[in-house]
Coordinates of C-alpha atoms and ligand atoms in Angstrom, one line a residue:
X1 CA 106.6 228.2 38.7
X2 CA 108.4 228.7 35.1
X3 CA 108.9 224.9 34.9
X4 CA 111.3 225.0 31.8
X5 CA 113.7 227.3 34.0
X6 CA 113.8 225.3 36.6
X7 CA 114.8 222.1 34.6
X8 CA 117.5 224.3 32.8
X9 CA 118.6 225.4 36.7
X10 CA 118.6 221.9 37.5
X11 CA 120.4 220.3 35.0
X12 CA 123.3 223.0 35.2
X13 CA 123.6 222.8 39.0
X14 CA 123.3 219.0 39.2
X15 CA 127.0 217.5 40.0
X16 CA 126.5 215.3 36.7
X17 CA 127.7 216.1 32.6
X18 CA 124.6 215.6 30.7
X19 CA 124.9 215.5 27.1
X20 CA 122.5 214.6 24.1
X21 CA 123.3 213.3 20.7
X22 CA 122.0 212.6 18.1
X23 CA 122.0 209.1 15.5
X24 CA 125.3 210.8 13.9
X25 CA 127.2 211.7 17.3
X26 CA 126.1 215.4 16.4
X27 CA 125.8 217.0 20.4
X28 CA 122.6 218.5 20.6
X29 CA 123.1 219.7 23.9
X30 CA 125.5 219.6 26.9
X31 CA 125.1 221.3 30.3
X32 CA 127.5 223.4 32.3
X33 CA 129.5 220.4 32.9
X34 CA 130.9 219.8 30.0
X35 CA 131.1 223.6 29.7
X36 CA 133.1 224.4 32.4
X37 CA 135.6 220.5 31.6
X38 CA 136.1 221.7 28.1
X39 CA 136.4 225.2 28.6
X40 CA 133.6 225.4 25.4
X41 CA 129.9 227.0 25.3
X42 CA 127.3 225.0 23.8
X43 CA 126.2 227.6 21.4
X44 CA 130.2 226.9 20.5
X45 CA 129.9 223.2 20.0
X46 CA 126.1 222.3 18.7
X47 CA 126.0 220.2 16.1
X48 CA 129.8 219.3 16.5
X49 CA 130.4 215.3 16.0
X50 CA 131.6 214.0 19.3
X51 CA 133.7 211.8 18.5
X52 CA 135.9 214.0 16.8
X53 CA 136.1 215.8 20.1
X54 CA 137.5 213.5 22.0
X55 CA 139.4 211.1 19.4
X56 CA 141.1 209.3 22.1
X57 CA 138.2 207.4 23.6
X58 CA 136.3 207.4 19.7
X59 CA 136.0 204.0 19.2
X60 CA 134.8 203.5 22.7
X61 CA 132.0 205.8 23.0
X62 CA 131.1 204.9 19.5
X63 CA 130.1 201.0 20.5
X64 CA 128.4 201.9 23.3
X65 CA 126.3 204.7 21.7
X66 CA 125.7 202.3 18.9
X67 CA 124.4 199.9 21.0
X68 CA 122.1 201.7 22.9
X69 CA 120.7 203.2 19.2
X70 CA 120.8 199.2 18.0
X71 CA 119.1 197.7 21.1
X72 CA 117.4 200.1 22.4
X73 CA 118.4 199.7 26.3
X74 CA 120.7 201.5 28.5
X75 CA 124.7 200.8 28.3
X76 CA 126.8 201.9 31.4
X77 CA 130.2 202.4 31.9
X78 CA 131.9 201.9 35.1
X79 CA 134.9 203.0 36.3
X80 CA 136.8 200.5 37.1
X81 CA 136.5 199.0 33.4
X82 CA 137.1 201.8 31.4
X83 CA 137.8 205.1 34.3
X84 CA 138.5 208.4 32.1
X85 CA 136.3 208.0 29.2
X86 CA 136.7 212.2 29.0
X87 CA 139.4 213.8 29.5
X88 CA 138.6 216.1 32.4
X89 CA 140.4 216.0 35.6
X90 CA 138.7 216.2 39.5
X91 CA 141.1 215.9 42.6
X92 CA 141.3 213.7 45.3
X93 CA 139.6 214.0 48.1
X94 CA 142.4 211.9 50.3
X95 CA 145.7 213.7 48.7
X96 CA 144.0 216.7 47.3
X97 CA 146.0 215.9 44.3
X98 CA 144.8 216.8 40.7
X99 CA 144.1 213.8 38.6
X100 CA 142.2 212.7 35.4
X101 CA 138.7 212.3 36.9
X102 CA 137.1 208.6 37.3
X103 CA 133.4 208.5 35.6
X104 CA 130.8 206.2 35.5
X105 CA 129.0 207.4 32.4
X106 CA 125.2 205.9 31.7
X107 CA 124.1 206.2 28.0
X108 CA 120.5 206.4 27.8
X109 CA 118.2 205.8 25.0
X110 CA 115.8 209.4 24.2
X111 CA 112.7 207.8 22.5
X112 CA 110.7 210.2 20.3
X113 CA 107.1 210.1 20.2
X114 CA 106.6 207.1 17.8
X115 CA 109.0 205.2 20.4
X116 CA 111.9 205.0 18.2
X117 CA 115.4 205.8 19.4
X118 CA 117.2 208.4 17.5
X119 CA 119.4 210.4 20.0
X120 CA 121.3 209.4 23.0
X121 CA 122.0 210.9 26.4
X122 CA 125.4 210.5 28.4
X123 CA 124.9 211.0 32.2
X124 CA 128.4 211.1 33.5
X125 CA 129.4 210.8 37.0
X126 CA 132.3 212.1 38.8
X127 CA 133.4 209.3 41.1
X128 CA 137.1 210.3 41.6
X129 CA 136.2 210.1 45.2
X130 CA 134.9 206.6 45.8
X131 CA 137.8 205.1 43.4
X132 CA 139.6 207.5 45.2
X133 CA 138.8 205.5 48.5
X134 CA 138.4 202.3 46.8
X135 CA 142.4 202.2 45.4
X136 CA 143.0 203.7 48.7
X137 CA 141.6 200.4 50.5
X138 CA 143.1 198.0 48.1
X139 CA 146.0 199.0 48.7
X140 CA 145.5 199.5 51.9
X141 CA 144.4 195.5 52.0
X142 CA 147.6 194.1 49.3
X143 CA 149.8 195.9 51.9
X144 CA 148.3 194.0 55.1
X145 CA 148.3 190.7 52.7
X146 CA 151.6 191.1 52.0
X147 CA 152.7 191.7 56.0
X148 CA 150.3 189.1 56.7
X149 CA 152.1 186.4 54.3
X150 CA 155.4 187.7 55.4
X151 CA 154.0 187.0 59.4
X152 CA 153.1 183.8 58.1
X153 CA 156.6 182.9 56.6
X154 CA 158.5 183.9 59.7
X155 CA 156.2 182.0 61.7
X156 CA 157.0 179.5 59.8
X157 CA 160.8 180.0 60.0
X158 CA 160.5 180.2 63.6
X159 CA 158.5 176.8 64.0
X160 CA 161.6 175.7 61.8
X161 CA 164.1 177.3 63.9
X162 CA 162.4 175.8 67.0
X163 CA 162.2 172.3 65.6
X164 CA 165.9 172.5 64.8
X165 CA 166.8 173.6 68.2
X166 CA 164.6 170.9 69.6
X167 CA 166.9 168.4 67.3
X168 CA 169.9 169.6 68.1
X169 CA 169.2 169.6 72.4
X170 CA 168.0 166.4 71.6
X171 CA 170.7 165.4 69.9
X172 CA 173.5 166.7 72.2
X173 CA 171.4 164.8 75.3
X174 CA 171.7 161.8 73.5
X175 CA 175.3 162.3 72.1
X176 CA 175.9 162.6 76.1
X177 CA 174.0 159.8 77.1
X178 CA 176.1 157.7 73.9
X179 CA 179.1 159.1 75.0
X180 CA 178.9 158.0 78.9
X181 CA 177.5 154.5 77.8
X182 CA 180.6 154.3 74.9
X183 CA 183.4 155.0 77.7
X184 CA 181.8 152.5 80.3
X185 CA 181.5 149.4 77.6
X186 CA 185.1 150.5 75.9
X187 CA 187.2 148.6 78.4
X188 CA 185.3 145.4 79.3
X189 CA 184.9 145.2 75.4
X190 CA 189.0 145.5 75.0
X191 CA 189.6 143.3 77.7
X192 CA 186.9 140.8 76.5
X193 CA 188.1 141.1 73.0
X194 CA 191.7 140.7 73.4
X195 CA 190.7 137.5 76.0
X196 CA 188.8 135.8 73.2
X197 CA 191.4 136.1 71.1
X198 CA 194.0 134.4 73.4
X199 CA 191.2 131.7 74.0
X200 CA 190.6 131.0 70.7
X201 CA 195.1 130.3 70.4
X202 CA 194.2 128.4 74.1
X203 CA 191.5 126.2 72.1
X204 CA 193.9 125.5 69.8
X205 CA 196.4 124.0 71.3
X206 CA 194.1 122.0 73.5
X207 CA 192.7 120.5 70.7
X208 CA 196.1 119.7 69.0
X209 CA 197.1 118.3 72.3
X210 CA 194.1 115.6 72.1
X211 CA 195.1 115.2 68.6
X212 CA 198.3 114.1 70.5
X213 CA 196.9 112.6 73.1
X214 CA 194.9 110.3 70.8
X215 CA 197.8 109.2 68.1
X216 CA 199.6 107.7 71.3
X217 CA 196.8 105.4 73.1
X218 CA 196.3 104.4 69.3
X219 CA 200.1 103.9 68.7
X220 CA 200.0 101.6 72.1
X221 CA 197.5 99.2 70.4
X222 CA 195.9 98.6 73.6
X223 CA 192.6 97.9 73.4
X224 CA 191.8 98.5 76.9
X225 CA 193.0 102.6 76.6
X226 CA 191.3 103.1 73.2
X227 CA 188.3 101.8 74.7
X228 CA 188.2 103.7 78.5
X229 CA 189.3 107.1 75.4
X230 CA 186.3 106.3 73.3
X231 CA 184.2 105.4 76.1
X232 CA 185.2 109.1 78.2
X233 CA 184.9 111.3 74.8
X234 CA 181.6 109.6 74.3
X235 CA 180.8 110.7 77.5
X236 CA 181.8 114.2 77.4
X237 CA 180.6 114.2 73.6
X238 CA 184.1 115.4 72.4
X239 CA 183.7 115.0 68.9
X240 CA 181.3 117.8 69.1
X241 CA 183.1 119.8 71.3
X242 CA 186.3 119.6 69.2
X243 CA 183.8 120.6 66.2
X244 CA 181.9 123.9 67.7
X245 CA 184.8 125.5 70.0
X246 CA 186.1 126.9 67.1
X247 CA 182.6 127.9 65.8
X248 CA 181.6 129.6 68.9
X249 CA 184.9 131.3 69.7
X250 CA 184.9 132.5 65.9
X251 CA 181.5 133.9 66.2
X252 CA 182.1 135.8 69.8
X253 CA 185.2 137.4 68.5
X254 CA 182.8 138.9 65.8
X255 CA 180.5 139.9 68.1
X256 CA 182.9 141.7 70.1
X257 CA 184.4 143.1 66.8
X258 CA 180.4 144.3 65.9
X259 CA 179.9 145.5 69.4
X260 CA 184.1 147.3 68.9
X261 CA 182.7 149.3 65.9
X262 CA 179.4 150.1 67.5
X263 CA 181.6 151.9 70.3
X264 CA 183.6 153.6 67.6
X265 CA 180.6 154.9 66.2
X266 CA 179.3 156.3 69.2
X267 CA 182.1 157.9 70.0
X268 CA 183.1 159.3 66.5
X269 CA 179.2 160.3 66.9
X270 CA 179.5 162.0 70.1
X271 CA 182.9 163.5 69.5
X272 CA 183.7 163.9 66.0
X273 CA 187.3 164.1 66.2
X274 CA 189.5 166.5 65.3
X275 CA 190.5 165.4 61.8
X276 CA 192.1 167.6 59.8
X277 CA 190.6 170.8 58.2
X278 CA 191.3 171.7 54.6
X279 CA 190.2 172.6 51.1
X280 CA 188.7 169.6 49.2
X281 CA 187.4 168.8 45.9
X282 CA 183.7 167.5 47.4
X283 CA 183.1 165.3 43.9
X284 CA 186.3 163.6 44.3
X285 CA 185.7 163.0 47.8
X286 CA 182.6 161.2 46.7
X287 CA 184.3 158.8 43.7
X288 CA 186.4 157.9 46.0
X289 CA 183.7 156.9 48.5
X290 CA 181.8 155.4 45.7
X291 CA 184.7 153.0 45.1
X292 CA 184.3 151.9 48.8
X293 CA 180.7 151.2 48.3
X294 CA 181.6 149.9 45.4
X295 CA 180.9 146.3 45.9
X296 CA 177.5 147.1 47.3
X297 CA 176.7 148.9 44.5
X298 CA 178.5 147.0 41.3
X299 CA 175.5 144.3 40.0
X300 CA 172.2 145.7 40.6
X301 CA 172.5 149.8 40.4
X302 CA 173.1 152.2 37.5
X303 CA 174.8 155.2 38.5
X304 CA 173.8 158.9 36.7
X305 CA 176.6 161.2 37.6
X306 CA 175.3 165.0 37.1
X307 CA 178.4 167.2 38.5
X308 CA 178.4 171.3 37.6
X309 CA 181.7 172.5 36.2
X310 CA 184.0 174.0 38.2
X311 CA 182.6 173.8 41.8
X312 CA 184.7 175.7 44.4
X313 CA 186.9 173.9 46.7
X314 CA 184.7 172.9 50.3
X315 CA 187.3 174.2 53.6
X316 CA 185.9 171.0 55.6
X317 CA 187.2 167.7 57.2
X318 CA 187.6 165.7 53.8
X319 CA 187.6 162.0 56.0
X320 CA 184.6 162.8 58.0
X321 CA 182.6 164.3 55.4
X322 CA 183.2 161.0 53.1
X323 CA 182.3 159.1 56.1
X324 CA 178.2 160.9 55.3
X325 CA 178.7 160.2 51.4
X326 CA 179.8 156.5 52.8
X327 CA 176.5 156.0 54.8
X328 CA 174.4 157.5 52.2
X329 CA 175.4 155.4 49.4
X330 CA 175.1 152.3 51.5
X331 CA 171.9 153.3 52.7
X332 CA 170.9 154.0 48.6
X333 CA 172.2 150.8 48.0
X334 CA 170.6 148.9 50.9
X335 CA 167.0 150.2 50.4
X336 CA 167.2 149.2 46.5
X337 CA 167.2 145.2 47.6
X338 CA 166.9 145.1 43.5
X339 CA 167.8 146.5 40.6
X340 CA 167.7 150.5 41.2
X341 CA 168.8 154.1 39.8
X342 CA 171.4 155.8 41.8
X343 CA 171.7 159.3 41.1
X344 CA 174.6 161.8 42.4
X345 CA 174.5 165.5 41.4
X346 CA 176.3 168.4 42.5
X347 CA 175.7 171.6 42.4
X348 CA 176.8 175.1 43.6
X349 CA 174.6 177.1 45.6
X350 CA 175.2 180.6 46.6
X351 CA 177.9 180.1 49.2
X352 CA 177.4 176.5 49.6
X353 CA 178.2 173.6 47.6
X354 CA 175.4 170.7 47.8
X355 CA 175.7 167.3 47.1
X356 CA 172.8 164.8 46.6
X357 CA 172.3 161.4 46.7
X358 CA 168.8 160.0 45.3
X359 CA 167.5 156.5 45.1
X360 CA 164.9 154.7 43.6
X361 CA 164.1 153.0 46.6
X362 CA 161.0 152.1 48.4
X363 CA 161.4 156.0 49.7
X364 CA 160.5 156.8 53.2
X365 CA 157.0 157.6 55.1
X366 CA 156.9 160.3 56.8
X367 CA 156.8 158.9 60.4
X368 CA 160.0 157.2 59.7
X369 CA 161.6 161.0 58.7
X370 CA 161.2 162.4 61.4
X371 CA 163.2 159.6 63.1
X372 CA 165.8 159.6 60.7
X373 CA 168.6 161.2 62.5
X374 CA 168.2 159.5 65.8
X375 CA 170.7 157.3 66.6
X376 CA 169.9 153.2 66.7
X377 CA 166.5 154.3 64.7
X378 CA 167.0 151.9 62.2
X379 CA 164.1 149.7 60.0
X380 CA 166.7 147.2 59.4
X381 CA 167.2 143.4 60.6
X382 CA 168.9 143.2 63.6
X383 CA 173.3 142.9 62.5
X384 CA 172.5 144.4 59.5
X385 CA 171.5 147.8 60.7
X386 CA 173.0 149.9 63.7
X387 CA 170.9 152.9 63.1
X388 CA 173.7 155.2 63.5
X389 CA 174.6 156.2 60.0
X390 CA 172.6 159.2 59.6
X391 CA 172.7 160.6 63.5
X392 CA 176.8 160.2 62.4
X393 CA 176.3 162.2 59.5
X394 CA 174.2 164.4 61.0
X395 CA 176.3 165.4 63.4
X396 CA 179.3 165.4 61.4
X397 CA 177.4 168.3 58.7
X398 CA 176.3 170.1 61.8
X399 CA 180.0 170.4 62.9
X400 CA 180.8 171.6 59.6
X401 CA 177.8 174.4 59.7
X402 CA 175.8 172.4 56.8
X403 CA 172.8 170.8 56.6
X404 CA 170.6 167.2 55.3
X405 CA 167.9 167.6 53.7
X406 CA 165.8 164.5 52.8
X407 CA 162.7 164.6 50.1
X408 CA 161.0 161.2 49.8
X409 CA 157.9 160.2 48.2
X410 CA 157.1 156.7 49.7
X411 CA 157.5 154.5 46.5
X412 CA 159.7 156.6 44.7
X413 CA 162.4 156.5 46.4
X414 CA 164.6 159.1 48.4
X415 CA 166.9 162.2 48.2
X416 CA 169.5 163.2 50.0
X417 CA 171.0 166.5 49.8
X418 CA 174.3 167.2 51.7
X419 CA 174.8 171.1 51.7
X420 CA 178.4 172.9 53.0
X421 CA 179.5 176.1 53.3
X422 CA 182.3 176.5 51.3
X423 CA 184.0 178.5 53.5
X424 CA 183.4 176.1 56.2
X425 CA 182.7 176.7 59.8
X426 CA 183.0 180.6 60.4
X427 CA 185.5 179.7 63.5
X428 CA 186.8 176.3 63.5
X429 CA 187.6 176.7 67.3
X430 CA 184.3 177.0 67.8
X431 CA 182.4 174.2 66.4
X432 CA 179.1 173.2 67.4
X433 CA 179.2 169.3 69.4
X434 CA 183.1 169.9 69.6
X435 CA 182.9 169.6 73.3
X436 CA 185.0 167.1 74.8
X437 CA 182.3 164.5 75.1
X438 CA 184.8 161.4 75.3
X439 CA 188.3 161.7 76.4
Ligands
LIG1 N1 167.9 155.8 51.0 C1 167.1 155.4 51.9 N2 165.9 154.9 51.5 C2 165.0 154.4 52.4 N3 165.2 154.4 53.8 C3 166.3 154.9 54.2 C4 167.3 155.4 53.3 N4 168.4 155.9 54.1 C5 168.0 155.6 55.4 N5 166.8 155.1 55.4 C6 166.1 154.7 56.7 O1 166.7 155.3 57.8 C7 167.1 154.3 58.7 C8 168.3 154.9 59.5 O2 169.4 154.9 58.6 P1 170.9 154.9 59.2 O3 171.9 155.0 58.1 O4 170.9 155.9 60.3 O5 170.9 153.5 59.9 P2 171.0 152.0 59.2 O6 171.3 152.2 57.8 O7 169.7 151.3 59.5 O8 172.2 151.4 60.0 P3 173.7 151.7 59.8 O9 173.9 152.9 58.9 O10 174.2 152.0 61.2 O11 174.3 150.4 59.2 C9 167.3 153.1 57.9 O12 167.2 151.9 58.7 C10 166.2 153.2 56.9 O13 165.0 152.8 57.5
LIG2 MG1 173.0 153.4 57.2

């Protein structure tokens, strides 16, 4: 067999560029690869610098062949570092399309007999196929990422959704079960209130008629009646009857009055009445509620106001929605027992105008959150807390299409952030909890 031929058969049939060069980039030899790429013989190019052939990628091929004639050892190229060292183009095998071909290229030492390395070898390797597949795949995988994260955020939207629903059936059961409890204790509360009152005028009287009673036995100077009167109110222990009546009758007519306003928040609650809609300035809405509050407020906070210019004009129910700016500033003020930061900020936000109130409170945990909107959930002592400020206000931003959101990092304090649209509710005569709940 002519062996020579055969290894000039193989190397011009193999599907890989093979090209020798020498310590000054000089190409000693290429094979049909580079032949048929370049469209030039090697009897055409021999001795031709190869860097000058393909300018583009000089500096490149220059540091690897340099280091292979430095250190002796093979360099490689791959394509996914550096993928069209040459310039020649291969097609894909997906598309079909024509493009600049992808090559791992291996630059091999050529040691001469004494072992020293004076000329290089490139074995290039079309692999326009496998990056071919392998962009293919990736893409391939960023696209099922992608669908996958966008699964995950409208599972997540739907868990929300749910949640929300949950709320809001649980919610209306309640604002039913309020509602039915509200008109049942209305009237004995009225009756009982407006008794207490004529008692407490009743008490009065009495007592004045003892006063009376007493100026004339002592007036008669008889001894006998002024003792059988000290003697009977001794007895009966009048003198501290005549001192508590008024005490107790005083402190049952608050009571009632308490138990009044917990009624009218139950109902407001389960009925938020129909108070009139309009266009309102939302930060003037809350300096005016912030005057309210303002004895709560005045010695121990320091208020940071941080309004935006020129916010729009909120179509809502300007009294009820100050009624939420009124619990949440006396809920800021109540959980910063000391001194404290208040912050209010207002801002717009696409179609909705937002409004937060922060604290530097003690903040909230986060079993306590999720309890936040049920009504009578509340951490304080009992008369000082109802528990009904934030189901109100919840159900009074529901009514208005809005939203609460609360951030709190126990210890930091807490946020509140009161959103509207500023177009209000879409329809107004079809508000969400509008039903007739209480007559
Ligand atoms: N800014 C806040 N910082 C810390 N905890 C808060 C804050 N606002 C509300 N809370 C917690 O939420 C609970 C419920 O608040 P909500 O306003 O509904 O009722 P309340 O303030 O307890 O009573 P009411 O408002 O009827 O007087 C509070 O008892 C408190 O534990
Ligand atoms: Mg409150």
């Amino acid at each position: 067999m002519d062996l020579p031929r055969l290894h000039f058969q193989l190397n011009n049939r193999l599907p890989l560029g093979i090209c020798v060069l020498n310590a000054e980039y000089q190409v000693l030899y290429w094979n049909d690869f580079f032949s048929d790429r370049t469209g030039q013989s090697l009897a055409a190019i021999q001795g031709q610098n190869l860097l000058e052939m393909f300018p583009a990628q000089s500096r490149y091929l220059k540091k690897k062949i340099d280091s292979v004639l430095v250190l002796n050892n093979a360099s490689f190229s791959y394509w996914e570092h550096q993928p069209h060292v040459f310039p020649f183009s291969s097609s894909r095998p997906i598309t079909g399309e024509e493009t600049l071909m992808y090559q791992n290229i291996e630059f091999l030492p050529i040691e001469s007999e004494d072992s020293s390395v004076h000329n290089v070898c490139l074995v290039v390797q079309d692999v326009t196929e496998l990056a071919s597949y392998f962009q293919a795949e990736q893409l391939l995988s960023a696209k099922l990422e992608q669908e996958g994260a966008e699964l995950k955020a409208l599972n997540e939207k739907l868990s929300m959704a749910q949640s929300q629903l949950l709320q809001s059936e649980k919610m209306a059961a309640i604002g039913q079960l309020a509602a039915g409890v509200a008109h049942e204790i209305n009237n004995p509360i009225g009756f009982i209130s407006s008794n207490l009152q004529t008692l407490q005028d009743y008490a009065t009287r009495l007592l004045k008629l003892t006063e009376f009673y007493e100026k004339v036995v002592s007036k008669t100077g008889n001894d006998a009646y002024l003792a059988m009167q000290r003697d009977m109110q001794q007895r009966l222990q009048f003198g501290f009857v005549r001192q508590d009546l008024p005490d107790l009758l005083k402190e049952s007519i608050d009571g009632i009055d308490r138990v009044s306003e917990i009624v009218k928040n139950l109902k407001a609650f389960s009925h938020v009445d129909n108070a009139q809609w309009q266009p309102a300035d939302l930060v003037d809405g809350l300096e005016n509620t912030l005057k309210i509050a303002a004895n709560q407020l005045k010695y121990k906070v320091e208020i940071h106001r941080d309004y935006a210019e020129d916010l729009p004009q909120v179509y809502c129910q300007p009294n009820q929605i100050n009624q939420v700016f009124l619990n949440l500033l006396v809920n800021a003020a109540q959980a910063m027992e000391h001194k404290g930061h208040l912050y209010l900020r207002a801002w717009q936000q696409n179609k909705d105008v937002c409004i937060e109130v922060r604290d530097t409170g003690p903040g909230i945990s986060s079993e306590h959150m999720k309890r936040l909107f049920e009504p009578f959930f509340t951490t304080k002592p009992v008369g000082s807390g109802t528990g009904l400020g934030l189901s109100l206000s919840y159900s009074i931003v529901k009514k208005h299409h809005g939203e609460i959101q609360i951030h709190s990092t126990p210890g930091e304090g807490a946020s509140f952030v009161v959103i509207l649209p500023i177009t209000g509710p879409e329809k107004t005569a079809d508000l969400p909890g509008s039903e007739q709940l209480i007559s």
